Amino acid sequence: MEFETIARNICQVYFPLSKECLLDAAQNSTILHAEKNTILVREGQYADTTYYLYEGCARAYYLKDGKDITDWFSFEGNFICSINSFFQNIPSPHYIEVLSPAILLAMDRESFLRLSDKHRDFDRLGKYVVTQTMLRLQQRIVSVQFETARQKYENLLKINPDITLRVPLMHIASYLGITLETLSRIRGSHKRI
Amino acid sequence: MEFETIARNICQVYFPLSKECLLDAAQNSTILHAEKNTILVREGQYADTTYYLYEGCARAYYLKDGKDITDWFSFEGNFICSINSFFQNIPSPHYIEVLSPAILLAMDRESFLRLSDKHRDFDRLGKYVVTQTMLRLQQRIVSVQFETARQKYENLLKINPDITLRVPLMHIASYLGITLETLSRIRGSHKRI
DNA sequence: CGCCGAGTTGAACTGAATCAAGAAACGTGG
DNA sequence: CCACGTTTCTTGATTCAGTTCAACTCGGCG
């Protein structure tokens, strides 16, 4: 895998970046090939790296009273990092795990900040991603707070129809804030229509 | 109320802005004095204005099956806008209402974007506020999803101890995703310790 | 094969919602 | 400053969606 391919992909998914910016980015990022179940970030680490998923999917999760709670999914074309750690420079409350063989572009915070300062278009991309994330989180609060378990599941399917094929149901359940059993029952009653 | 006073306040609460930036901002914003219960934004409007709360408090809410659901509180030193409308240029799903006599600084999106382009420090302020909002939303999802009604209330009090004195309980209840009755019971059992 | 993690199904339990009725606080005009 | 109506908040009884705990099924893989 070459940097240029991934760069072209980013420019296509988001928006074009200048040549200088890409050149600079190439020298400050690393391409990673990760196996399924690779842990990219562990709880407690200062997770100062952000990842672009060129291929594959990943999740952020944390442990609440020993239970594994999925907080975020990312698929190809998305970025993923421990936002708390990355943006506040504190130990990460999250783990980040790759859910399928993946190709990632990794950049550390220092480079990220330097490039943001130096290249206006890079800065704009960062701002855009953060803004989109904010809007997605806001939507999710509405969903989590006032929808039934069934509505939450159907909503997720609307946005992400094939997620059940790519992610174990237990992760989907905890992401939706319901138990695996409830999700199973919803799916059970759903099929036979 | 003078622009300079509010500007000084913003620079203090967030970070210093250059003279040129402030001059430009002064010419592209309006100071508003709003009564309690003023509606700044209505559902369906293209709400292309963002507000800085110099004094007072406000909330964003929406109607879900006719019920009034508070989605966000802002107090002095915060910004408030219909984020969906402002950042995506779509009709606002939210109302924004002032909850006490307030002094606001209003800026429309066009000016906001122009100043973001022109003044690096202004852009940085915008990025900072969006990032903080993202982190706050992320925290809130964790809270909404896996805490009991009581924990959610206690959590809110930790962050915002005097909110009950400034905001009607019904708004706090819907913000927490619980009913007014449940909140009342929690508070009832709470006091007598 | 037999084990193991992932998913399904069942039964009992529970936190919070809903419905209903009052009490307190608030503000507005007489 | 008090009577009023309105809004906000409290309390009680009942109901329900979803949890918990437990047993069982299925599909892969050493």
CSV table of C-alpha atoms (C1' of nucleotides) in Angstrom, one decimal:
chain,number,residue,atom,x,y,z
A,1,MET,CA,0.0,0.0,0.0
A,2,GLU,CA,1.3,3.4,-0.9
A,3,PHE,CA,0.7,6.7,0.7
A,4,GLU,CA,-0.5,8.3,-2.5
A,5,THR,CA,-3.3,5.8,-2.8
A,6,ILE,CA,-4.6,6.6,0.7
A,7,ALA,CA,-4.0,10.3,0.1
A,8,ARG,CA,-6.1,10.2,-3.0
A,9,ASN,CA,-8.8,8.4,-1.1
A,10,ILE,CA,-8.9,11.0,1.7
A,11,CYS,CA,-9.0,13.8,-0.9
A,12,GLN,CA,-11.9,12.1,-2.6
A,13,VAL,CA,-13.9,11.2,0.6
A,14,TYR,CA,-13.4,14.7,2.1
A,15,PHE,CA,-11.9,17.4,0.0
A,16,PRO,CA,-8.8,18.1,-2.1
A,17,LEU,CA,-5.6,18.9,-0.2
A,18,SER,CA,-2.7,20.8,-1.7
A,19,LYS,CA,0.4,19.1,-2.9
A,20,GLU,CA,2.6,20.7,-0.3
A,21,CYS,CA,0.2,19.6,2.4
A,22,LEU,CA,0.2,16.0,1.2
A,23,LEU,CA,4.0,15.9,0.8
A,24,ASP,CA,4.2,17.1,4.4
A,25,ALA,CA,1.6,14.6,5.6
A,26,ALA,CA,3.4,11.8,3.8
A,27,GLN,CA,6.5,12.5,5.8
A,28,ASN,CA,4.7,12.7,9.1
A,29,SER,CA,2.4,9.6,9.0
A,30,THR,CA,2.8,5.9,8.9
A,31,ILE,CA,0.9,3.2,7.0
A,32,LEU,CA,-0.2,0.4,9.2
A,33,HIS,CA,-1.5,-3.0,8.3
A,34,ALA,CA,-3.4,-4.4,11.3
A,35,GLU,CA,-4.8,-7.9,11.9
A,36,LYS,CA,-8.3,-8.4,13.2
A,37,ASN,CA,-8.5,-7.9,17.0
A,38,THR,CA,-5.4,-5.7,17.1
A,39,ILE,CA,-5.6,-3.3,20.0
A,40,LEU,CA,-4.3,0.1,18.8
A,41,VAL,CA,-4.9,2.0,22.0
A,42,ARG,CA,-5.3,0.7,25.6
A,43,GLU,CA,-7.0,2.3,28.5
A,44,GLY,CA,-4.6,4.6,30.5
A,45,GLN,CA,-2.3,5.3,27.6
A,46,TYR,CA,-1.6,8.8,26.4
A,47,ALA,CA,-3.1,8.0,23.0
A,48,ASP,CA,-1.6,10.7,20.9
A,49,THR,CA,-2.2,9.1,17.6
A,50,THR,CA,-5.1,9.5,15.2
A,51,TYR,CA,-5.9,6.9,12.5
A,52,TYR,CA,-7.5,7.1,9.1
A,53,LEU,CA,-9.2,3.9,8.1
A,54,TYR,CA,-8.4,3.2,4.5
A,55,GLU,CA,-9.8,-0.3,4.8
A,56,GLY,CA,-11.5,-2.4,7.5
A,57,CYS,CA,-13.3,-1.3,10.6
A,58,ALA,CA,-12.6,-0.5,14.2
A,59,ARG,CA,-14.3,0.4,17.4
A,60,ALA,CA,-13.6,2.4,20.5
A,61,TYR,CA,-14.8,0.9,23.8
A,62,TYR,CA,-14.3,1.3,27.5
A,63,LEU,CA,-14.9,-0.9,30.5
A,64,LYS,CA,-17.7,0.1,32.8
A,65,ASP,CA,-17.8,-2.1,35.9
A,66,GLY,CA,-15.9,-4.7,34.0
A,67,LYS,CA,-18.3,-4.7,31.1
A,68,ASP,CA,-17.1,-4.0,27.6
A,69,ILE,CA,-19.1,-1.0,26.2
A,70,THR,CA,-18.6,0.0,22.6
A,71,ASP,CA,-18.7,3.8,22.2
A,72,TRP,CA,-17.9,4.3,18.6
A,73,PHE,CA,-17.6,2.5,15.3
A,74,SER,CA,-15.4,3.6,12.4
A,75,PHE,CA,-15.3,2.2,8.9
A,76,GLU,CA,-13.2,2.8,5.8
A,77,GLY,CA,-13.1,6.5,5.0
A,78,ASN,CA,-13.5,7.5,8.7
A,79,PHE,CA,-10.9,8.7,11.2
A,80,ILE,CA,-10.7,7.1,14.7
A,81,CYS,CA,-8.8,8.1,17.8
A,82,SER,CA,-9.4,8.3,21.5
A,83,ILE,CA,-10.9,11.8,21.3
A,84,ASN,CA,-10.5,12.5,25.0
A,85,SER,CA,-6.9,11.6,25.0
A,86,PHE,CA,-6.0,13.1,21.7
A,87,PHE,CA,-7.6,16.4,22.2
A,88,GLN,CA,-7.1,16.9,25.9
A,89,ASN,CA,-3.8,15.1,26.3
A,90,ILE,CA,-5.0,12.9,29.2
A,91,PRO,CA,-4.9,9.2,29.6
A,92,SER,CA,-7.3,7.4,27.4
A,93,PRO,CA,-10.5,6.0,29.0
A,94,HIS,CA,-11.0,4.0,25.8
A,95,TYR,CA,-9.5,1.0,24.1
A,96,ILE,CA,-9.4,1.1,20.3
A,97,GLU,CA,-9.7,-2.3,18.5
A,98,VAL,CA,-9.5,-3.2,14.9
A,99,LEU,CA,-12.5,-5.5,14.0
A,100,SER,CA,-11.3,-6.8,10.7
A,101,PRO,CA,-8.0,-6.8,8.8
A,102,ALA,CA,-7.3,-3.1,8.2
A,103,ILE,CA,-5.1,-0.6,6.5
A,104,LEU,CA,-4.6,2.5,8.5
A,105,LEU,CA,-2.8,5.8,8.2
A,106,ALA,CA,-1.5,6.9,11.5
A,107,MET,CA,-0.4,10.4,12.6
A,108,ASP,CA,0.7,11.6,16.0
A,109,ARG,CA,-0.7,14.7,17.6
A,110,GLU,CA,2.4,16.7,17.4
A,111,SER,CA,2.5,16.3,13.6
A,112,PHE,CA,-1.2,16.8,13.5
A,113,LEU,CA,-0.9,20.2,15.3
A,114,ARG,CA,2.1,21.2,13.3
A,115,LEU,CA,0.4,20.5,10.0
A,116,SER,CA,-2.8,22.2,11.2
A,117,ASP,CA,-0.8,25.3,11.9
A,118,LYS,CA,1.1,25.2,8.6
A,119,HIS,CA,-1.5,24.1,6.1
A,120,ARG,CA,-4.8,25.9,6.0
A,121,ASP,CA,-6.4,23.1,4.1
A,122,PHE,CA,-5.2,20.5,6.6
A,123,ASP,CA,-6.6,22.6,9.4
A,124,ARG,CA,-9.9,22.8,7.6
A,125,LEU,CA,-10.1,19.1,7.2
A,126,GLY,CA,-9.5,18.6,10.9
A,127,LYS,CA,-12.2,21.2,11.7
A,128,TYR,CA,-14.6,19.5,9.3
A,129,VAL,CA,-14.1,16.1,10.9
A,130,VAL,CA,-14.5,17.4,14.4
A,131,THR,CA,-17.7,19.3,13.4
A,132,GLN,CA,-19.1,16.2,11.7
A,133,THR,CA,-18.3,14.2,14.8
A,134,MET,CA,-20.0,16.7,17.0
A,135,LEU,CA,-23.2,16.6,14.8
A,136,ARG,CA,-23.2,12.8,14.8
A,137,LEU,CA,-22.8,12.7,18.6
A,138,GLN,CA,-25.7,15.1,19.0
A,139,GLN,CA,-27.9,12.9,16.8
A,140,ARG,CA,-26.9,9.9,18.9
A,141,ILE,CA,-27.9,11.5,22.1
A,142,VAL,CA,-31.4,12.1,20.8
A,143,SER,CA,-31.5,8.5,19.7
A,144,VAL,CA,-30.2,7.0,22.9
A,145,GLN,CA,-32.4,9.1,25.1
A,146,PHE,CA,-35.8,8.9,23.6
A,147,GLU,CA,-36.1,5.9,21.4
A,148,THR,CA,-37.1,2.4,22.2
A,149,ALA,CA,-34.5,-0.4,21.9
A,150,ARG,CA,-36.2,-1.4,18.6
A,151,GLN,CA,-36.1,2.2,17.2
A,152,LYS,CA,-32.5,2.6,18.1
A,153,TYR,CA,-31.6,-0.6,16.3
A,154,GLU,CA,-33.6,0.2,13.2
A,155,ASN,CA,-32.1,3.7,13.1
A,156,LEU,CA,-28.6,2.2,13.2
A,157,LEU,CA,-29.5,-0.1,10.3
A,158,LYS,CA,-30.8,2.8,8.3
A,159,ILE,CA,-27.4,4.6,8.6
A,160,ASN,CA,-25.4,1.4,8.5
A,161,PRO,CA,-27.3,-1.4,6.8
A,162,ASP,CA,-24.6,-4.0,6.7
A,163,ILE,CA,-23.2,-3.4,10.2
A,164,THR,CA,-24.6,-6.7,11.5
A,165,LEU,CA,-22.5,-8.5,8.9
A,166,ARG,CA,-19.3,-6.8,10.0
A,167,VAL,CA,-19.5,-6.4,13.7
A,168,PRO,CA,-20.5,-8.9,16.4
A,169,LEU,CA,-23.9,-8.3,17.9
A,170,MET,CA,-22.6,-7.9,21.4
A,171,HIS,CA,-20.8,-4.8,20.3
A,172,ILE,CA,-23.8,-3.4,18.5
A,173,ALA,CA,-25.9,-4.0,21.6
A,174,SER,CA,-23.6,-2.1,24.0
A,175,TYR,CA,-23.2,0.7,21.4
A,176,LEU,CA,-27.0,1.0,21.4
A,177,GLY,CA,-27.1,0.9,25.2
A,178,ILE,CA,-29.2,-2.3,25.4
A,179,THR,CA,-28.3,-5.9,26.3
A,180,LEU,CA,-27.4,-8.6,23.9
A,181,GLU,CA,-30.6,-10.5,24.9
A,182,THR,CA,-32.8,-7.6,24.1
A,183,LEU,CA,-31.1,-7.1,20.7
A,184,SER,CA,-31.5,-10.7,20.0
A,185,ARG,CA,-35.2,-10.6,20.7
A,186,ILE,CA,-35.7,-7.5,18.5
A,187,ARG,CA,-33.9,-9.2,15.6
A,188,GLY,CA,-35.9,-12.4,16.2
A,189,SER,CA,-39.3,-10.7,16.0
A,190,HIS,CA,-38.1,-8.6,13.1
A,191,LYS,CA,-37.2,-11.3,10.6
A,192,ARG,CA,-40.5,-13.0,10.4
A,193,ILE,CA,-42.6,-10.4,8.7
B,1,MET,CA,-23.4,47.4,27.1
B,2,GLU,CA,-20.3,47.9,24.9
B,3,PHE,CA,-18.8,45.5,22.5
B,4,GLU,CA,-15.3,46.0,24.1
B,5,THR,CA,-16.6,44.7,27.4
B,6,ILE,CA,-18.0,41.5,25.8
B,7,ALA,CA,-14.8,41.1,23.7
B,8,ARG,CA,-12.6,41.4,26.8
B,9,ASN,CA,-14.8,38.7,28.4
B,10,ILE,CA,-14.5,36.3,25.5
B,11,CYS,CA,-10.7,36.8,25.4
B,12,GLN,CA,-10.6,36.0,29.1
B,13,VAL,CA,-12.9,33.0,29.1
B,14,TYR,CA,-11.2,31.5,25.9
B,15,PHE,CA,-8.0,33.1,24.7
B,16,PRO,CA,-6.7,36.4,23.4
B,17,LEU,CA,-7.8,37.6,20.0
B,18,SER,CA,-5.8,40.1,17.9
B,19,LYS,CA,-6.9,43.7,17.7
B,20,GLU,CA,-7.7,43.4,13.9
B,21,CYS,CA,-9.8,40.4,14.6
B,22,LEU,CA,-11.8,42.1,17.3
B,23,LEU,CA,-12.2,45.2,15.2
B,24,ASP,CA,-13.6,43.1,12.4
B,25,ALA,CA,-15.8,41.2,14.8
B,26,ALA,CA,-17.2,44.4,16.3
B,27,GLN,CA,-18.4,45.4,12.8
B,28,ASN,CA,-20.0,42.0,12.1
B,29,SER,CA,-21.9,41.3,15.3
B,30,THR,CA,-24.7,42.8,17.2
B,31,ILE,CA,-25.3,43.1,20.9
B,32,LEU,CA,-28.7,41.9,22.0
B,33,HIS,CA,-30.6,42.4,25.2
B,34,ALA,CA,-33.2,39.7,25.6
B,35,GLU,CA,-36.0,39.3,28.1
B,36,LYS,CA,-36.7,36.0,29.9
B,37,ASN,CA,-38.5,33.6,27.6
B,38,THR,CA,-37.5,35.3,24.4
B,39,ILE,CA,-37.3,32.7,21.6
B,40,LEU,CA,-34.2,33.4,19.5
B,41,VAL,CA,-34.7,30.5,17.1
B,42,ARG,CA,-37.8,28.6,16.0
B,43,GLU,CA,-38.1,25.2,14.6
B,44,GLY,CA,-37.9,25.2,10.8
B,45,GLN,CA,-35.9,28.4,10.5
B,46,TYR,CA,-32.6,28.6,8.8
B,47,ALA,CA,-30.9,29.6,12.0
B,48,ASP,CA,-27.7,31.1,10.7
B,49,THR,CA,-26.8,33.0,13.8
B,50,THR,CA,-24.6,32.0,16.7
B,51,TYR,CA,-24.8,33.7,20.1
B,52,TYR,CA,-22.3,34.4,22.8
B,53,LEU,CA,-23.9,34.6,26.2
B,54,TYR,CA,-22.3,37.4,28.1
B,55,GLU,CA,-24.9,37.2,30.8
B,56,GLY,CA,-27.9,35.0,31.5
B,57,CYS,CA,-28.8,31.5,30.4
B,58,ALA,CA,-30.5,29.8,27.5
B,59,ARG,CA,-31.5,26.4,26.3
B,60,ALA,CA,-32.0,24.6,23.0
B,61,TYR,CA,-35.0,22.3,22.8
B,62,TYR,CA,-37.1,20.4,20.3
B,63,LEU,CA,-40.5,18.9,20.2
B,64,LYS,CA,-40.8,15.2,20.2
B,65,ASP,CA,-44.3,14.0,19.8
B,66,GLY,CA,-45.5,17.4,21.1
B,67,LYS,CA,-43.3,17.1,24.2
B,68,ASP,CA,-40.7,19.7,25.0
B,69,ILE,CA,-37.3,18.2,25.2
B,70,THR,CA,-34.3,20.3,26.3
B,71,ASP,CA,-31.2,19.3,24.4
B,72,TRP,CA,-28.6,21.8,25.6
B,73,PHE,CA,-28.1,24.5,28.3
B,74,SER,CA,-25.8,27.4,27.9
B,75,PHE,CA,-24.7,29.9,30.6
B,76,GLU,CA,-22.7,33.1,30.6
B,77,GLY,CA,-19.4,32.5,28.8
B,78,ASN,CA,-20.8,29.8,26.5
B,79,PHE,CA,-21.9,30.0,22.9
B,80,ILE,CA,-25.2,28.7,21.7
B,81,CYS,CA,-26.7,28.1,18.3
B,82,SER,CA,-28.8,25.5,16.5
B,83,ILE,CA,-25.7,23.4,15.6
B,84,ASN,CA,-27.5,21.4,13.0
B,85,SER,CA,-28.8,24.5,11.2
B,86,PHE,CA,-25.7,26.6,11.6
B,87,PHE,CA,-23.2,24.0,10.5
B,88,GLN,CA,-25.2,22.3,7.8
B,89,ASN,CA,-27.4,25.1,6.6
B,90,ILE,CA,-30.6,23.1,7.1
B,91,PRO,CA,-33.8,24.1,8.8
B,92,SER,CA,-33.4,24.0,12.6
B,93,PRO,CA,-34.9,21.1,14.4
B,94,HIS,CA,-34.4,23.2,17.6
B,95,TYR,CA,-35.9,26.2,19.3
B,96,ILE,CA,-33.6,28.3,21.3
B,97,GLU,CA,-35.0,30.1,24.3
B,98,VAL,CA,-33.5,32.6,26.7
B,99,LEU,CA,-34.2,31.5,30.3
B,100,SER,CA,-33.4,34.7,32.1
B,101,PRO,CA,-32.7,38.3,31.2
B,102,ALA,CA,-29.7,38.0,29.0
B,103,ILE,CA,-27.0,40.0,27.1
B,104,LEU,CA,-25.9,38.3,23.9
B,105,LEU,CA,-23.5,38.9,21.1
B,106,ALA,CA,-24.9,37.7,17.8
B,107,MET,CA,-23.0,36.9,14.7
B,108,ASP,CA,-24.4,35.4,11.4
B,109,ARG,CA,-22.8,32.5,9.6
B,110,GLU,CA,-21.6,34.5,6.7
B,111,SER,CA,-19.6,36.8,8.9
B,112,PHE,CA,-18.5,33.8,11.0
B,113,LEU,CA,-17.1,32.0,8.0
B,114,ARG,CA,-15.5,35.2,6.6
B,115,LEU,CA,-13.8,35.9,9.9
B,116,SER,CA,-12.7,32.3,10.3
B,117,ASP,CA,-11.1,32.6,6.9
B,118,LYS,CA,-9.5,35.9,7.5
B,119,HIS,CA,-8.3,35.6,11.1
B,120,ARG,CA,-6.4,32.6,12.2
B,121,ASP,CA,-7.1,33.3,15.9
B,122,PHE,CA,-10.8,33.5,15.2
B,123,ASP,CA,-10.7,30.3,13.3
B,124,ARG,CA,-8.9,28.7,16.2
B,125,LEU,CA,-11.5,29.9,18.7
B,126,GLY,CA,-14.2,28.3,16.5
B,127,LYS,CA,-12.3,25.1,16.3
B,128,TYR,CA,-11.8,25.1,20.0
B,129,VAL,CA,-15.4,25.6,20.8
B,130,VAL,CA,-16.5,22.9,18.4
B,131,THR,CA,-14.0,20.5,19.9
B,132,GLN,CA,-15.1,21.2,23.4
B,133,THR,CA,-18.7,20.7,22.4
B,134,MET,CA,-17.8,17.4,20.8
B,135,LEU,CA,-16.1,16.2,24.0
B,136,ARG,CA,-19.0,17.4,26.2
B,137,LEU,CA,-21.5,15.5,24.0
B,138,GLN,CA,-19.4,12.4,24.2
B,139,GLN,CA,-19.4,12.5,27.9
B,140,ARG,CA,-23.1,13.0,27.9
B,141,ILE,CA,-23.7,9.9,25.9
B,142,VAL,CA,-21.9,7.8,28.4
B,143,SER,CA,-24.0,9.5,31.1
B,144,VAL,CA,-27.3,9.1,29.4
B,145,GLN,CA,-26.7,5.5,28.4
B,146,PHE,CA,-25.4,3.8,31.5
B,147,GLU,CA,-26.3,5.8,34.5
B,148,THR,CA,-29.4,5.6,36.6
B,149,ALA,CA,-31.7,8.6,36.8
B,150,ARG,CA,-30.1,9.5,40.2
B,151,GLN,CA,-26.5,9.3,38.9
B,152,LYS,CA,-27.4,11.4,36.0
B,153,TYR,CA,-28.8,14.1,38.2
B,154,GLU,CA,-25.9,14.0,40.6
B,155,ASN,CA,-23.5,14.2,37.7
B,156,LEU,CA,-25.2,17.2,36.4
B,157,LEU,CA,-25.1,18.9,39.8
B,158,LYS,CA,-21.4,18.2,40.0
B,159,ILE,CA,-20.8,20.0,36.8
B,160,ASN,CA,-23.4,22.6,37.4
B,161,PRO,CA,-24.2,23.0,41.1
B,162,ASP,CA,-26.6,25.9,40.9
B,163,ILE,CA,-28.5,24.8,37.8
B,164,THR,CA,-31.6,24.0,39.9
B,165,LEU,CA,-31.8,27.6,41.0
B,166,ARG,CA,-31.6,29.0,37.5
B,167,VAL,CA,-33.6,26.5,35.4
B,168,PRO,CA,-37.1,25.0,35.9
B,169,LEU,CA,-36.9,21.3,36.9
B,170,MET,CA,-39.0,20.2,33.9
B,171,HIS,CA,-36.2,21.3,31.6
B,172,ILE,CA,-33.6,19.6,33.7
B,173,ALA,CA,-35.6,16.4,33.7
B,174,SER,CA,-36.0,16.3,29.9
B,175,TYR,CA,-32.3,17.2,29.5
B,176,LEU,CA,-31.5,14.2,31.6
B,177,GLY,CA,-33.9,12.0,29.7
B,178,ILE,CA,-36.1,11.3,32.7
B,179,THR,CA,-39.6,12.5,33.7
B,180,LEU,CA,-40.3,15.4,35.9
B,181,GLU,CA,-41.9,13.0,38.4
B,182,THR,CA,-38.8,10.9,38.7
B,183,LEU,CA,-36.6,13.9,39.1
B,184,SER,CA,-38.9,15.2,41.9
B,185,ARG,CA,-38.7,11.8,43.7
B,186,ILE,CA,-34.9,11.8,43.4
B,187,ARG,CA,-34.7,15.3,44.8
B,188,GLY,CA,-37.2,14.4,47.6
B,189,SER,CA,-35.2,11.4,48.8
B,190,HIS,CA,-32.0,13.4,48.4
B,191,LYS,CA,-32.6,16.4,50.7
B,192,ARG,CA,-33.3,14.5,53.9
B,193,ILE,CA,-29.8,13.2,54.6
C,1,DC,C1',-15.1,-35.1,18.3
C,2,DG,C1',-15.7,-32.0,22.3
C,3,DC,C1',-14.9,-27.4,23.6
C,4,DC,C1',-15.7,-22.5,23.4
C,5,DG,C1',-17.4,-18.1,22.2
C,6,DA,C1',-21.5,-16.0,20.1
C,7,DG,C1',-26.3,-15.9,19.9
C,8,DT,C1',-31.1,-17.4,21.3
C,9,DT,C1',-34.9,-18.2,24.3
C,10,DG,C1',-37.4,-18.3,28.8
C,11,DA,C1',-39.0,-16.5,33.5
C,12,DA,C1',-38.8,-13.4,37.1
C,13,DC,C1',-37.6,-8.9,38.5
C,14,DT,C1',-37.1,-3.8,38.6
C,15,DG,C1',-36.3,1.2,37.6
C,16,DA,C1',-38.6,4.4,35.6
C,17,DA,C1',-42.9,5.8,32.9
C,18,DT,C1',-47.6,6.8,32.9
C,19,DC,C1',-51.7,8.4,34.8
C,20,DA,C1',-54.0,11.0,38.3
C,21,DA,C1',-54.6,14.2,41.9
C,22,DG,C1',-53.0,17.8,44.8
C,23,DA,C1',-49.8,21.3,46.9
C,24,DA,C1',-46.7,25.3,46.4
C,25,DA,C1',-44.9,29.2,44.1
C,26,DC,C1',-45.5,32.8,41.1
C,27,DG,C1',-47.3,37.0,38.9
C,28,DT,C1',-50.8,40.0,37.6
C,29,DG,C1',-54.6,43.0,38.1
C,30,DG,C1',-57.9,44.7,41.3
D,1,DC,C1',-51.2,43.6,49.6
D,2,DC,C1',-54.4,40.1,48.8
D,3,DA,C1',-57.3,37.0,45.7
D,4,DC,C1',-57.0,34.6,41.4
D,5,DG,C1',-55.5,31.7,37.9
D,6,DT,C1',-51.5,29.6,36.0
D,7,DT,C1',-47.5,27.2,36.0
D,8,DT,C1',-44.3,24.4,38.5
D,9,DC,C1',-43.5,20.7,41.5
D,10,DT,C1',-44.7,16.7,44.6
D,11,DT,C1',-46.8,12.4,45.9
D,12,DG,C1',-49.2,7.9,45.1
D,13,DA,C1',-50.8,3.7,42.4
D,14,DT,C1',-50.2,1.1,38.5
D,15,DT,C1',-47.9,-0.6,34.4
D,16,DC,C1',-44.2,-1.9,31.2
D,17,DA,C1',-39.9,-2.1,28.5
D,18,DG,C1',-35.9,-3.9,29.2
D,19,DT,C1',-32.6,-6.2,32.6
D,20,DT,C1',-30.9,-10.1,34.9
D,21,DC,C1',-30.0,-14.8,35.5
D,22,DA,C1',-30.0,-19.2,33.6
D,23,DA,C1',-30.3,-22.8,30.3
D,24,DC,C1',-29.8,-24.1,25.8
D,25,DT,C1',-28.4,-24.0,20.5
D,26,DC,C1',-25.3,-23.3,16.9
D,27,DG,C1',-21.1,-23.0,14.2
D,28,DG,C1',-16.3,-23.1,14.0
D,29,DC,C1',-11.7,-24.9,15.1
D,30,DG,C1',-8.1,-27.2,18.0
